[in-house]
mmCIF file of C-alpha atoms in Angstrom:
data_model
loop_
_atom_site.group_PDB
_atom_site.id
_atom_site.type_symbol
_atom_site.label_atom_id
_atom_site.label_comp_id
_atom_site.label_asym_id
_atom_site.label_seq_id
_atom_site.Cartn_x
_atom_site.Cartn_y
_atom_site.Cartn_z
ATOM 1 C CA UNK U 936 9.006 25.844 19.744
ATOM 2 C CA UNK U 937 5.259 27.229 20.339
ATOM 3 C CA UNK U 938 2.881 24.266 20.387
ATOM 4 C CA UNK U 939 0.389 25.935 18.180
ATOM 5 C CA UNK U 940 -1.177 25.337 14.570
ATOM 6 C CA UNK U 941 -3.198 26.562 11.930
ATOM 7 C CA UNK U 942 -5.953 24.485 9.934
ATOM 8 C CA UNK U 943 -7.102 24.335 6.489
ATOM 9 C CA UNK U 944 -10.394 22.936 6.298
ATOM 10 C CA UNK U 945 -13.320 22.004 3.789
ATOM 11 C CA UNK U 946 -15.867 19.974 5.340
ATOM 12 C CA UNK U 947 -17.085 18.379 8.597
ATOM 13 C CA UNK U 948 -14.418 19.292 10.628
ATOM 14 C CA UNK U 949 -14.311 16.105 12.723
ATOM 15 C CA UNK U 950 -10.454 16.202 12.041
ATOM 16 C CA UNK U 951 -10.046 19.437 13.530
ATOM 17 C CA UNK U 952 -12.263 18.220 16.529
ATOM 18 C CA UNK U 953 -10.053 14.906 16.911
ATOM 19 C CA UNK U 954 -6.746 17.090 17.021
ATOM 20 C CA UNK U 955 -8.760 19.478 19.697
ATOM 21 C CA UNK U 956 -9.609 16.513 21.508
ATOM 22 C CA UNK U 957 -6.310 14.531 21.507
ATOM 23 C CA UNK U 958 -3.496 16.844 21.852
ATOM 24 C CA UNK U 959 -3.012 18.933 25.270
ATOM 25 C CA UNK U 960 -1.667 22.564 25.113
ATOM 26 C CA UNK U 961 -2.358 22.742 21.644
ATOM 27 C CA UNK U 962 -3.403 26.313 20.441
ATOM 28 C CA UNK U 963 -5.111 26.388 17.112
ATOM 29 C CA UNK U 964 -4.322 30.042 15.825
ATOM 30 C CA UNK U 965 -6.548 30.151 13.176
ATOM 31 C CA UNK U 966 -8.759 28.035 10.870
ATOM 32 C CA UNK U 967 -9.475 28.741 7.277
ATOM 33 C CA UNK U 968 -12.207 27.161 5.283
ATOM 34 C CA UNK U 969 -12.629 26.804 1.460
ATOM 35 C CA UNK U 970 -16.263 26.445 1.960
ATOM 36 C CA UNK U 971 -19.146 28.612 3.019
ATOM 37 C CA UNK U 972 -21.613 26.241 4.635
ATOM 38 C CA UNK U 973 -19.744 23.290 6.487
ATOM 39 C CA UNK U 974 -19.583 21.919 9.779
ATOM 40 C CA UNK U 975 -15.923 22.803 10.151
ATOM 41 C CA UNK U 976 -16.836 26.428 10.475
ATOM 42 C CA UNK U 977 -19.113 25.858 13.355
ATOM 43 C CA UNK U 978 -16.527 23.911 15.176
ATOM 44 C CA UNK U 979 -13.856 26.513 15.177
ATOM 45 C CA UNK U 980 -16.291 29.091 16.288
ATOM 46 C CA UNK U 981 -17.698 26.692 19.000
ATOM 47 C CA UNK U 982 -14.116 26.317 20.171
ATOM 48 C CA UNK U 983 -13.303 30.419 19.690
ATOM 49 C CA UNK U 984 -11.027 29.979 17.134
ATOM 50 C CA UNK U 985 -10.505 32.896 14.571
ATOM 51 C CA UNK U 986 -12.249 31.651 11.520
ATOM 52 C CA UNK U 987 -11.751 32.861 7.684
ATOM 53 C CA UNK U 988 -13.905 31.618 4.881
ATOM 54 C CA UNK U 989 -11.986 31.772 1.515
ATOM 55 C CA UNK U 990 -14.041 30.240 -0.854
ATOM 56 C CA UNK U 991 -12.526 28.619 -3.558
ATOM 57 C CA UNK U 992 -15.568 28.633 -5.798
ATOM 58 C CA UNK U 993 -15.180 32.464 -5.657
ATOM 59 C CA UNK U 994 -11.513 32.268 -6.307
ATOM 60 C CA UNK U 995 -11.071 30.674 -9.784
ATOM 61 C CA UNK U 996 -7.536 31.235 -9.952
ATOM 62 C CA UNK U 997 -5.690 28.882 -7.752
ATOM 63 C CA UNK U 998 -3.029 31.538 -7.517
ATOM 64 C CA UNK U 999 -5.124 34.396 -6.324
ATOM 65 C CA UNK U 1000 -7.107 31.750 -3.863
ATOM 66 C CA UNK U 1001 -3.431 30.824 -2.625
ATOM 67 C CA UNK U 1002 -2.220 34.346 -2.149
ATOM 68 C CA UNK U 1003 -5.326 34.937 0.013
ATOM 69 C CA UNK U 1004 -4.624 32.120 2.313
ATOM 70 C CA UNK U 1005 -1.248 33.075 2.537
ATOM 71 C CA UNK U 1006 -2.102 36.814 3.515
ATOM 72 C CA UNK U 1007 -4.404 35.589 6.181
ATOM 73 C CA UNK U 1008 -1.982 32.844 7.436
ATOM 74 C CA UNK U 1009 0.606 35.904 8.060
ATOM 75 C CA UNK U 1010 -1.678 37.361 10.600
ATOM 76 C CA UNK U 1011 -0.932 34.565 12.733
ATOM 77 C CA UNK U 1012 1.562 32.911 14.623
ATOM 78 C CA UNK U 1013 2.014 28.858 14.277
ATOM 79 C CA UNK U 1014 4.533 26.397 14.105
ATOM 80 C CA UNK U 1015 2.739 24.107 11.160
ATOM 81 C CA UNK U 1016 -0.105 24.260 9.008
ATOM 82 C CA UNK U 1017 -2.316 21.313 9.562
ATOM 83 C CA UNK U 1018 -4.963 19.970 6.626
ATOM 84 C CA UNK U 1019 -7.834 18.819 8.094
ATOM 85 C CA UNK U 1020 -9.923 17.880 5.297
ATOM 86 C CA UNK U 1021 -8.510 20.561 3.055
ATOM 87 C CA UNK U 1022 -9.853 19.759 -0.433
ATOM 88 C CA UNK U 1023 -8.313 22.642 -2.605
ATOM 89 C CA UNK U 1024 -4.839 22.892 -4.182
ATOM 90 C CA UNK U 1025 -2.820 25.414 -1.769
ATOM 91 C CA UNK U 1026 -0.207 26.785 -3.861
ATOM 92 C CA UNK U 1027 1.838 27.556 -0.995
ATOM 93 C CA UNK U 1028 4.933 30.000 -0.833
ATOM 94 C CA UNK U 1029 8.373 28.596 -0.227
ATOM 95 C CA UNK U 1030 8.496 29.299 3.292
ATOM 96 C CA UNK U 1031 5.963 26.608 4.121
ATOM 97 C CA UNK U 1032 7.818 24.224 2.652
ATOM 98 C CA UNK U 1033 7.694 21.372 4.987
ATOM 99 C CA UNK U 1034 5.610 23.032 7.310
ATOM 100 C CA UNK U 1035 2.392 21.838 5.997
ATOM 101 C CA UNK U 1036 0.660 18.289 7.174
ATOM 102 C CA UNK U 1037 -1.803 16.405 5.523
ATOM 103 C CA UNK U 1038 -3.596 12.910 6.291
ATOM 104 C CA UNK U 1039 -4.758 10.411 3.310
ATOM 105 C CA UNK U 1040 -7.079 7.899 4.132
ATOM 106 C CA UNK U 1041 -5.086 4.799 2.411
ATOM 107 C CA UNK U 1042 -1.481 3.604 2.573
ATOM 108 C CA UNK U 1043 0.413 6.209 -0.239
ATOM 109 C CA UNK U 1044 1.512 5.192 -3.018
ATOM 110 C CA UNK U 1045 -1.684 3.152 -3.370
ATOM 111 C CA UNK U 1046 -4.951 5.027 -3.944
ATOM 112 C CA UNK U 1047 -3.895 8.186 -4.149
ATOM 113 C CA UNK U 1048 -3.314 11.286 -6.333
ATOM 114 C CA UNK U 1049 -5.435 14.071 -7.935
ATOM 115 C CA UNK U 1050 -9.475 12.889 -7.404
ATOM 116 C CA UNK U 1051 -8.639 10.708 -4.779
ATOM 117 C CA UNK U 1052 -10.380 11.910 -1.802
ATOM 118 C CA UNK U 1053 -13.015 10.880 0.669
ATOM 119 C CA UNK U 1054 -15.568 7.893 -0.154
ATOM 120 C CA UNK U 1055 -13.715 7.649 -3.696
ATOM 121 C CA UNK U 1056 -10.539 6.399 -1.941
ATOM 122 C CA UNK U 1057 -12.548 3.795 0.011
ATOM 123 C CA UNK U 1058 -14.631 2.724 -2.948
ATOM 124 C CA UNK U 1059 -11.370 2.121 -5.016
ATOM 125 C CA UNK U 1060 -10.109 -0.153 -2.075
ATOM 126 C CA UNK U 1061 -12.937 -2.130 -1.951
ATOM 127 C CA UNK U 1062 -13.289 -2.898 -6.034
ATOM 128 C CA UNK U 1063 -9.651 -3.671 -5.971
ATOM 129 C CA UNK U 1064 -10.142 -6.342 -3.233
ATOM 130 C CA UNK U 1065 -6.984 -5.499 -0.942
ATOM 131 C CA UNK U 1066 -6.743 -7.042 2.305
ATOM 132 C CA UNK U 1067 -4.714 -4.423 4.186
ATOM 133 C CA UNK U 1068 -5.420 -0.406 3.888
ATOM 134 C CA UNK U 1069 -4.616 2.391 6.117
ATOM 135 C CA UNK U 1070 -3.843 6.111 6.446
ATOM 136 C CA UNK U 1071 -0.970 8.237 5.644
ATOM 137 C CA UNK U 1072 0.573 11.445 7.284
ATOM 138 C CA UNK U 1073 2.764 13.209 5.313
ATOM 139 C CA UNK U 1074 4.247 16.469 4.518
ATOM 140 C CA UNK U 1075 2.942 18.537 1.584
ATOM 141 C CA UNK U 1076 4.851 19.676 -1.312
ATOM 142 C CA UNK U 1077 3.733 20.605 -4.811
ATOM 143 C CA UNK U 1078 2.206 17.236 -6.050
ATOM 144 C CA UNK U 1079 -1.141 15.683 -4.664
ATOM 145 C CA UNK U 1080 -0.336 13.015 -2.034
ATOM 146 C CA UNK U 1081 3.973 13.099 -2.977
ATOM 147 C CA UNK U 1082 5.487 14.884 0.018
ATOM 148 C CA UNK U 1083 7.541 12.846 2.740
ATOM 149 C CA UNK U 1084 5.538 10.289 4.976
ATOM 150 C CA UNK U 1085 5.562 10.782 8.658
ATOM 151 C CA UNK U 1086 3.707 8.203 9.595
ATOM 152 C CA UNK U 1087 1.458 4.909 8.415
ATOM 153 C CA UNK U 1088 -0.593 2.868 10.213
ATOM 154 C CA UNK U 1089 -2.716 -0.152 8.605
ATOM 155 C CA UNK U 1090 -5.517 -2.309 9.141
ATOM 156 C CA UNK U 1091 -6.633 -5.469 7.841
ATOM 157 C CA UNK U 1092 -9.573 -6.018 5.592
ATOM 158 C CA UNK U 1093 -11.926 -8.706 4.852
ATOM 159 C CA UNK U 1094 -13.920 -9.069 1.488
ATOM 160 C CA UNK U 1095 -17.260 -8.733 3.192
ATOM 161 C CA UNK U 1096 -16.331 -5.405 4.326
ATOM 162 C CA UNK U 1097 -17.976 -2.679 2.270
ATOM 163 C CA UNK U 1098 -16.579 1.076 1.505
ATOM 164 C CA UNK U 1099 -18.471 2.195 4.576
ATOM 165 C CA UNK U 1100 -16.901 -0.220 6.993
ATOM 166 C CA UNK U 1101 -13.606 0.465 5.389
ATOM 167 C CA UNK U 1102 -13.881 4.163 5.765
ATOM 168 C CA UNK U 1103 -14.831 3.821 9.426
ATOM 169 C CA UNK U 1104 -11.941 1.280 9.980
ATOM 170 C CA UNK U 1105 -9.312 4.005 8.578
ATOM 171 C CA UNK U 1106 -10.830 6.867 10.408
ATOM 172 C CA UNK U 1107 -10.265 5.107 13.727
ATOM 173 C CA UNK U 1108 -6.447 4.655 12.365
ATOM 174 C CA UNK U 1109 -6.588 8.671 11.364
ATOM 175 C CA UNK U 1110 -7.603 9.654 14.750
ATOM 176 C CA UNK U 1111 -4.752 8.018 16.071
ATOM 177 C CA UNK U 1112 -1.914 8.734 13.535
ATOM 178 C CA UNK U 1113 -2.693 12.527 13.120
ATOM 179 C CA UNK U 1114 -2.104 13.640 16.521
ATOM 180 C CA UNK U 1115 0.849 11.429 17.019
ATOM 181 C CA UNK U 1116 2.667 12.997 13.813
ATOM 182 C CA UNK U 1117 1.492 16.498 14.973
ATOM 183 C CA UNK U 1118 3.006 15.818 18.025
ATOM 184 C CA UNK U 1119 6.216 14.519 16.596
ATOM 185 C CA UNK U 1120 6.250 17.812 14.777
ATOM 186 C CA UNK U 1121 5.724 20.239 17.194
ATOM 187 C CA UNK U 1122 7.999 18.543 19.735
ATOM 188 C CA UNK U 1123 10.798 18.704 17.208
ATOM 189 C CA UNK U 1124 11.448 15.187 16.504
ATOM 190 C CA UNK U 1125 11.491 15.070 12.934
ATOM 191 C CA UNK U 1126 14.339 15.094 10.189
ATOM 192 C CA UNK U 1127 13.535 15.035 6.614
ATOM 193 C CA UNK U 1128 16.370 13.617 4.332
ATOM 194 C CA UNK U 1129 16.028 12.575 0.676
ATOM 195 C CA UNK U 1130 12.098 12.802 0.985
ATOM 196 C CA UNK U 1131 12.337 10.433 3.997
ATOM 197 C CA UNK U 1132 11.527 10.938 7.325
ATOM 198 C CA UNK U 1133 13.406 10.328 10.733
ATOM 199 C CA UNK U 1134 11.720 10.249 13.918
ATOM 200 C CA UNK U 1135 14.049 10.827 17.097
ATOM 201 C CA UNK U 1136 12.827 9.541 19.951
ATOM 202 C CA UNK G 1047 -9.517 -31.805 -3.162
ATOM 203 C CA UNK G 1048 -6.162 -33.542 -3.307
ATOM 204 C CA UNK G 1049 -3.345 -31.393 -1.132
ATOM 205 C CA UNK G 1050 -1.134 -31.328 -4.154
ATOM 206 C CA UNK G 1051 0.402 -28.588 -6.251
ATOM 207 C CA UNK G 1052 3.044 -27.807 -9.052
ATOM 208 C CA UNK G 1053 5.725 -25.102 -8.639
ATOM 209 C CA UNK G 1054 7.539 -22.876 -10.804
ATOM 210 C CA UNK G 1055 10.524 -21.147 -9.844
ATOM 211 C CA UNK G 1056 13.614 -19.139 -11.444
ATOM 212 C CA UNK G 1057 15.859 -18.804 -8.287
ATOM 213 C CA UNK G 1058 17.108 -19.736 -5.160
ATOM 214 C CA UNK G 1059 13.939 -22.017 -4.336
ATOM 215 C CA UNK G 1060 13.912 -20.330 -0.624
ATOM 216 C CA UNK G 1061 10.102 -20.321 -1.204
ATOM 217 C CA UNK G 1062 9.784 -23.716 -2.099
ATOM 218 C CA UNK G 1063 11.670 -24.768 0.899
ATOM 219 C CA UNK G 1064 9.549 -22.582 3.273
ATOM 220 C CA UNK G 1065 6.429 -24.319 1.536
ATOM 221 C CA UNK G 1066 7.764 -27.744 2.360
ATOM 222 C CA UNK G 1067 8.831 -26.739 5.565
ATOM 223 C CA UNK G 1068 5.358 -25.081 6.716
ATOM 224 C CA UNK G 1069 2.810 -27.285 5.350
ATOM 225 C CA UNK G 1070 2.286 -30.827 6.249
ATOM 226 C CA UNK G 1071 0.597 -33.445 4.064
ATOM 227 C CA UNK G 1072 1.448 -31.583 0.984
ATOM 228 C CA UNK G 1073 2.502 -33.143 -2.224
ATOM 229 C CA UNK G 1074 4.623 -31.123 -4.596
ATOM 230 C CA UNK G 1075 3.979 -32.920 -7.919
ATOM 231 C CA UNK G 1076 6.566 -31.336 -10.187
ATOM 232 C CA UNK G 1077 8.833 -28.449 -10.097
ATOM 233 C CA UNK G 1078 9.437 -26.471 -13.309
ATOM 234 C CA UNK G 1079 12.541 -24.113 -13.600
ATOM 235 C CA UNK G 1080 12.922 -21.308 -15.926
ATOM 236 C CA UNK G 1081 16.964 -21.289 -15.397
ATOM 237 C CA UNK G 1082 19.271 -23.976 -15.609
ATOM 238 C CA UNK G 1083 21.423 -23.057 -12.927
ATOM 239 C CA UNK G 1084 19.717 -21.828 -9.635
ATOM 240 C CA UNK G 1085 19.577 -23.270 -6.228
ATOM 241 C CA UNK G 1086 15.498 -24.106 -6.730
ATOM 242 C CA UNK G 1087 16.739 -26.943 -9.176
ATOM 243 C CA UNK G 1088 19.121 -28.789 -6.227
ATOM 244 C CA UNK G 1089 16.185 -28.006 -3.240
ATOM 245 C CA UNK G 1090 13.498 -30.071 -5.927
ATOM 246 C CA UNK G 1091 16.371 -32.827 -6.640
ATOM 247 C CA UNK G 1092 17.228 -33.027 -2.830
ATOM 248 C CA UNK G 1093 13.517 -33.265 -1.853
ATOM 249 C CA UNK G 1094 12.814 -36.195 -4.618
ATOM 250 C CA UNK G 1095 10.385 -33.868 -6.513
ATOM 251 C CA UNK G 1096 10.581 -34.453 -10.401
ATOM 252 C CA UNK G 1097 12.169 -31.204 -11.579
ATOM 253 C CA UNK G 1098 11.838 -29.912 -15.402
ATOM 254 C CA UNK G 1099 13.866 -27.176 -16.863
ATOM 255 C CA UNK G 1100 12.466 -25.297 -19.500
ATOM 256 C CA UNK G 1101 14.827 -22.070 -20.329
ATOM 257 C CA UNK G 1102 13.145 -18.798 -20.878
ATOM 258 C CA UNK G 1103 16.403 -18.050 -22.651
ATOM 259 C CA UNK G 1104 16.389 -20.618 -24.722
ATOM 260 C CA UNK G 1105 12.460 -20.121 -25.657
ATOM 261 C CA UNK G 1106 12.388 -16.387 -26.989
ATOM 262 C CA UNK G 1107 8.797 -17.006 -27.887
ATOM 263 C CA UNK G 1108 6.242 -16.504 -25.042
ATOM 264 C CA UNK G 1109 3.904 -18.113 -26.310
ATOM 265 C CA UNK G 1110 6.344 -21.507 -27.278
ATOM 266 C CA UNK G 1111 7.821 -21.224 -23.591
ATOM 267 C CA UNK G 1112 4.538 -21.308 -22.091
ATOM 268 C CA UNK G 1113 3.272 -24.122 -24.443
ATOM 269 C CA UNK G 1114 6.019 -26.066 -22.849
ATOM 270 C CA UNK G 1115 5.356 -25.493 -19.490
ATOM 271 C CA UNK G 1116 1.497 -26.650 -20.072
ATOM 272 C CA UNK G 1117 2.750 -29.779 -22.010
ATOM 273 C CA UNK G 1118 5.011 -30.569 -18.676
ATOM 274 C CA UNK G 1119 2.843 -29.585 -16.300
ATOM 275 C CA UNK G 1120 -0.109 -31.631 -18.101
ATOM 276 C CA UNK G 1121 1.874 -34.781 -17.129
ATOM 277 C CA UNK G 1122 1.191 -34.282 -13.645
ATOM 278 C CA UNK G 1123 -1.576 -34.111 -10.622
ATOM 279 C CA UNK G 1124 -2.042 -31.101 -8.726
ATOM 280 C CA UNK G 1125 -4.836 -28.910 -7.485
ATOM 281 C CA UNK G 1126 -2.937 -25.493 -7.548
ATOM 282 C CA UNK G 1127 0.307 -24.005 -9.178
ATOM 283 C CA UNK G 1128 2.451 -22.005 -7.265
ATOM 284 C CA UNK G 1129 4.786 -19.376 -8.452
ATOM 285 C CA UNK G 1130 7.663 -19.379 -5.829
ATOM 286 C CA UNK G 1131 9.981 -16.931 -7.188
ATOM 287 C CA UNK G 1132 9.032 -17.497 -11.177
ATOM 288 C CA UNK G 1133 10.483 -14.464 -12.867
ATOM 289 C CA UNK G 1134 9.122 -15.284 -16.335
ATOM 290 C CA UNK G 1135 5.450 -14.554 -17.856
ATOM 291 C CA UNK G 1136 3.522 -17.512 -18.237
ATOM 292 C CA UNK G 1137 0.717 -17.405 -20.939
ATOM 293 C CA UNK G 1138 -1.255 -20.071 -19.154
ATOM 294 C CA UNK G 1139 -4.193 -22.086 -20.900
ATOM 295 C CA UNK G 1140 -7.720 -21.120 -19.640
ATOM 296 C CA UNK G 1141 -8.187 -24.226 -17.690
ATOM 297 C CA UNK G 1142 -5.771 -22.935 -15.063
ATOM 298 C CA UNK G 1143 -7.559 -19.466 -14.761
ATOM 299 C CA UNK G 1144 -7.775 -18.889 -10.860
ATOM 300 C CA UNK G 1145 -5.625 -22.014 -10.306
ATOM 301 C CA UNK G 1146 -2.271 -20.382 -10.089
ATOM 302 C CA UNK G 1147 -0.669 -18.267 -6.932
ATOM 303 C CA UNK G 1148 2.008 -15.993 -6.566
ATOM 304 C CA UNK G 1149 3.613 -14.097 -4.046
ATOM 305 C CA UNK G 1150 4.686 -10.221 -4.576
ATOM 306 C CA UNK G 1151 6.881 -8.546 -1.657
ATOM 307 C CA UNK G 1152 4.742 -5.344 -1.435
ATOM 308 C CA UNK G 1153 1.513 -4.220 -1.020
ATOM 309 C CA UNK G 1154 -0.268 -4.311 -4.242
ATOM 310 C CA UNK G 1155 -1.052 -1.923 -5.939
ATOM 311 C CA UNK G 1156 1.969 -0.217 -4.498
ATOM 312 C CA UNK G 1157 5.540 -0.799 -5.884
ATOM 313 C CA UNK G 1158 4.397 -3.457 -8.526
ATOM 314 C CA UNK G 1159 3.791 -4.178 -11.962
ATOM 315 C CA UNK G 1160 6.343 -5.172 -15.005
ATOM 316 C CA UNK G 1161 10.005 -5.234 -13.655
ATOM 317 C CA UNK G 1162 9.085 -4.697 -9.883
ATOM 318 C CA UNK G 1163 10.506 -7.936 -8.338
ATOM 319 C CA UNK G 1164 12.963 -9.155 -5.943
ATOM 320 C CA UNK G 1165 15.244 -6.082 -4.366
ATOM 321 C CA UNK G 1166 13.928 -3.477 -7.031
ATOM 322 C CA UNK G 1167 10.857 -3.765 -4.979
ATOM 323 C CA UNK G 1168 12.714 -2.790 -2.037
ATOM 324 C CA UNK G 1169 14.879 -0.463 -3.082
ATOM 325 C CA UNK G 1170 11.796 1.836 -4.432
ATOM 326 C CA UNK G 1171 9.807 0.997 -0.979
ATOM 327 C CA UNK G 1172 12.914 2.389 0.560
ATOM 328 C CA UNK G 1173 13.612 5.345 -1.852
ATOM 329 C CA UNK G 1174 9.567 6.515 -1.214
ATOM 330 C CA UNK G 1175 10.363 6.419 2.415
ATOM 331 C CA UNK G 1176 7.103 4.644 3.208
ATOM 332 C CA UNK G 1177 6.522 3.613 6.739
ATOM 333 C CA UNK G 1178 4.372 0.479 5.723
ATOM 334 C CA UNK G 1179 5.197 -2.189 3.512
ATOM 335 C CA UNK G 1180 4.463 -6.267 3.328
ATOM 336 C CA UNK G 1181 3.549 -9.241 1.101
ATOM 337 C CA UNK G 1182 0.555 -10.121 -1.191
ATOM 338 C CA UNK G 1183 -0.571 -13.452 -1.979
ATOM 339 C CA UNK G 1184 -2.625 -13.384 -5.400
ATOM 340 C CA UNK G 1185 -4.009 -15.345 -8.052
ATOM 341 C CA UNK G 1186 -2.649 -14.822 -11.321
ATOM 342 C CA UNK G 1187 -4.010 -13.307 -14.385
ATOM 343 C CA UNK G 1188 -2.939 -12.158 -17.487
ATOM 344 C CA UNK G 1189 -1.723 -8.899 -16.370
ATOM 345 C CA UNK G 1190 1.621 -8.157 -13.554
ATOM 346 C CA UNK G 1191 0.585 -8.354 -10.091
ATOM 347 C CA UNK G 1192 -3.232 -7.760 -11.283
ATOM 348 C CA UNK G 1193 -5.229 -10.907 -10.197
ATOM 349 C CA UNK G 1194 -7.419 -11.261 -6.913
ATOM 350 C CA UNK G 1195 -5.790 -10.573 -3.500
ATOM 351 C CA UNK G 1196 -5.816 -13.492 -1.216
ATOM 352 C CA UNK G 1197 -3.655 -12.509 1.823
ATOM 353 C CA UNK G 1198 -1.667 -9.388 2.845
ATOM 354 C CA UNK G 1199 0.287 -8.702 5.556
ATOM 355 C CA UNK G 1200 1.848 -5.242 6.821
ATOM 356 C CA UNK G 1201 4.859 -4.604 8.847
ATOM 357 C CA UNK G 1202 6.053 -1.181 9.984
ATOM 358 C CA UNK G 1203 9.412 0.532 8.444
ATOM 359 C CA UNK G 1204 11.589 2.870 9.803
ATOM 360 C CA UNK G 1205 13.662 5.603 7.987
ATOM 361 C CA UNK G 1206 16.698 3.975 9.282
ATOM 362 C CA UNK G 1207 16.000 0.862 7.445
ATOM 363 C CA UNK G 1208 17.676 0.122 4.285
ATOM 364 C CA UNK G 1209 16.577 -2.082 1.477
ATOM 365 C CA UNK G 1210 18.543 -5.146 2.833
ATOM 366 C CA UNK G 1211 16.290 -4.564 6.132
ATOM 367 C CA UNK G 1212 13.498 -4.483 4.747
ATOM 368 C CA UNK G 1213 14.184 -7.332 2.479
ATOM 369 C CA UNK G 1214 14.370 -9.219 5.608
ATOM 370 C CA UNK G 1215 11.043 -8.154 7.220
ATOM 371 C CA UNK G 1216 9.051 -8.666 4.378
ATOM 372 C CA UNK G 1217 10.823 -12.142 3.603
ATOM 373 C CA UNK G 1218 9.463 -13.163 7.292
ATOM 374 C CA UNK G 1219 5.851 -12.195 6.393
ATOM 375 C CA UNK G 1220 6.013 -14.100 2.815
ATOM 376 C CA UNK G 1221 6.942 -17.108 5.290
ATOM 377 C CA UNK G 1222 3.589 -16.921 6.832
ATOM 378 C CA UNK G 1223 1.504 -15.923 4.318
ATOM 379 C CA UNK G 1224 2.326 -17.922 1.629
ATOM 380 C CA UNK G 1225 1.734 -21.285 3.289
ATOM 381 C CA UNK G 1226 -1.247 -19.646 4.792
ATOM 382 C CA UNK G 1227 -2.702 -18.987 1.551
ATOM 383 C CA UNK G 1228 -2.022 -22.482 -0.283
ATOM 384 C CA UNK G 1229 -3.868 -24.165 2.726
ATOM 385 C CA UNK G 1230 -6.637 -21.937 2.234
ATOM 386 C CA UNK G 1231 -6.838 -23.063 -1.433
ATOM 387 C CA UNK G 1232 -6.201 -26.946 -0.922
ATOM 388 C CA UNK G 1233 -8.868 -26.876 1.726
ATOM 389 C CA UNK G 1234 -11.600 -25.002 -0.559
ATOM 390 C CA UNK G 1235 -11.750 -21.859 1.768
ATOM 391 C CA UNK G 1236 -11.622 -19.418 -1.167
ATOM 392 C CA UNK G 1237 -14.437 -17.917 -3.311
ATOM 393 C CA UNK G 1238 -13.661 -15.446 -6.095
ATOM 394 C CA UNK G 1239 -16.338 -12.744 -6.812
ATOM 395 C CA UNK G 1240 -15.205 -9.533 -8.955
ATOM 396 C CA UNK G 1241 -11.825 -9.922 -8.374
ATOM 397 C CA UNK G 1242 -12.496 -10.214 -4.632
ATOM 398 C CA UNK G 1243 -11.456 -13.175 -2.584
ATOM 399 C CA UNK G 1244 -13.717 -14.299 0.081
ATOM 400 C CA UNK G 1245 -12.282 -16.566 2.911
ATOM 401 C CA UNK G 1246 -14.409 -19.033 4.543
ATOM 402 C CA UNK G 1247 -13.959 -20.214 8.036
#
């Protein structure tokens, strides 16, 4: 399988930077950003990655928005679509089923679902006073944070740690978990049965 | 603070055995079982602990059932009430607020709430295909699995591991987490603010 991915993002591009930094022999064929004025677009340009902006706010209809993404993706070759801080719903075509990966900054099924992204997640983790949080890499289906779970990594939390501290700790886990999961996918180590992800050696 | 506890149970008594095994200088003042014919009652007797049976099935009204438990508890001295596989709702009086501890075999707020106990928890964990589960020791309030979280411990899971395997792994964590949390309580190391548990050295 070709070691190439497409990346969807809406923000700072720090996840894209991490992927580029951590995965050798990886081609990012294209970046699509749902926002115009974000740092992620600069990261793509700096790395000479073709970058398209398909703004959600200019495409109120989610199906038309999704269609534009699909049409753009179709111009490129890739084995996997990686959501790297992509905040919009993408109503993807059947052919991309189990070919889209996402990362969530908590241990699914805790602190996830519609509206749970970014600092909101860590603020809720803080409020509930849990002693363990973490991150989840999963394949994407048509419900928020619902697809098969590839990798989860956990970290211990103390009551003293504020949402910002939790965010920092969890992002350290993300930096390892996402490249690991993408590599497993590109090296054809994943099998999915009944919404469960089996990893072969 | 006197290092003594009261124990509520409904089943095998393996959590009671573990507590007796792991915590030195601990007095179990009384055991109350909500079931008649369970091994937990034998464990109490074998360890010469006063044991009362207050069957839930003979006390259909939860308030009368709870009152009987309270009246029995009042005959004994203890610093903490420990639920050790207690499967009934105990509508405790105000004076026991934040003086009752429970353990849940998953990482709250995942896989918890009414009906989530025993193997049901591990079957749901298995079905969802999560890669991390664990256990949660928490103080009890009037909602299921809702009180302040004292300790959580996590373990990695593989897709190959069946509910029985998960149960075994999680119980290994419970055997450490519960004595640790009880010791912290009895040694007055816990402070609760806004549903958050702070642990002092």
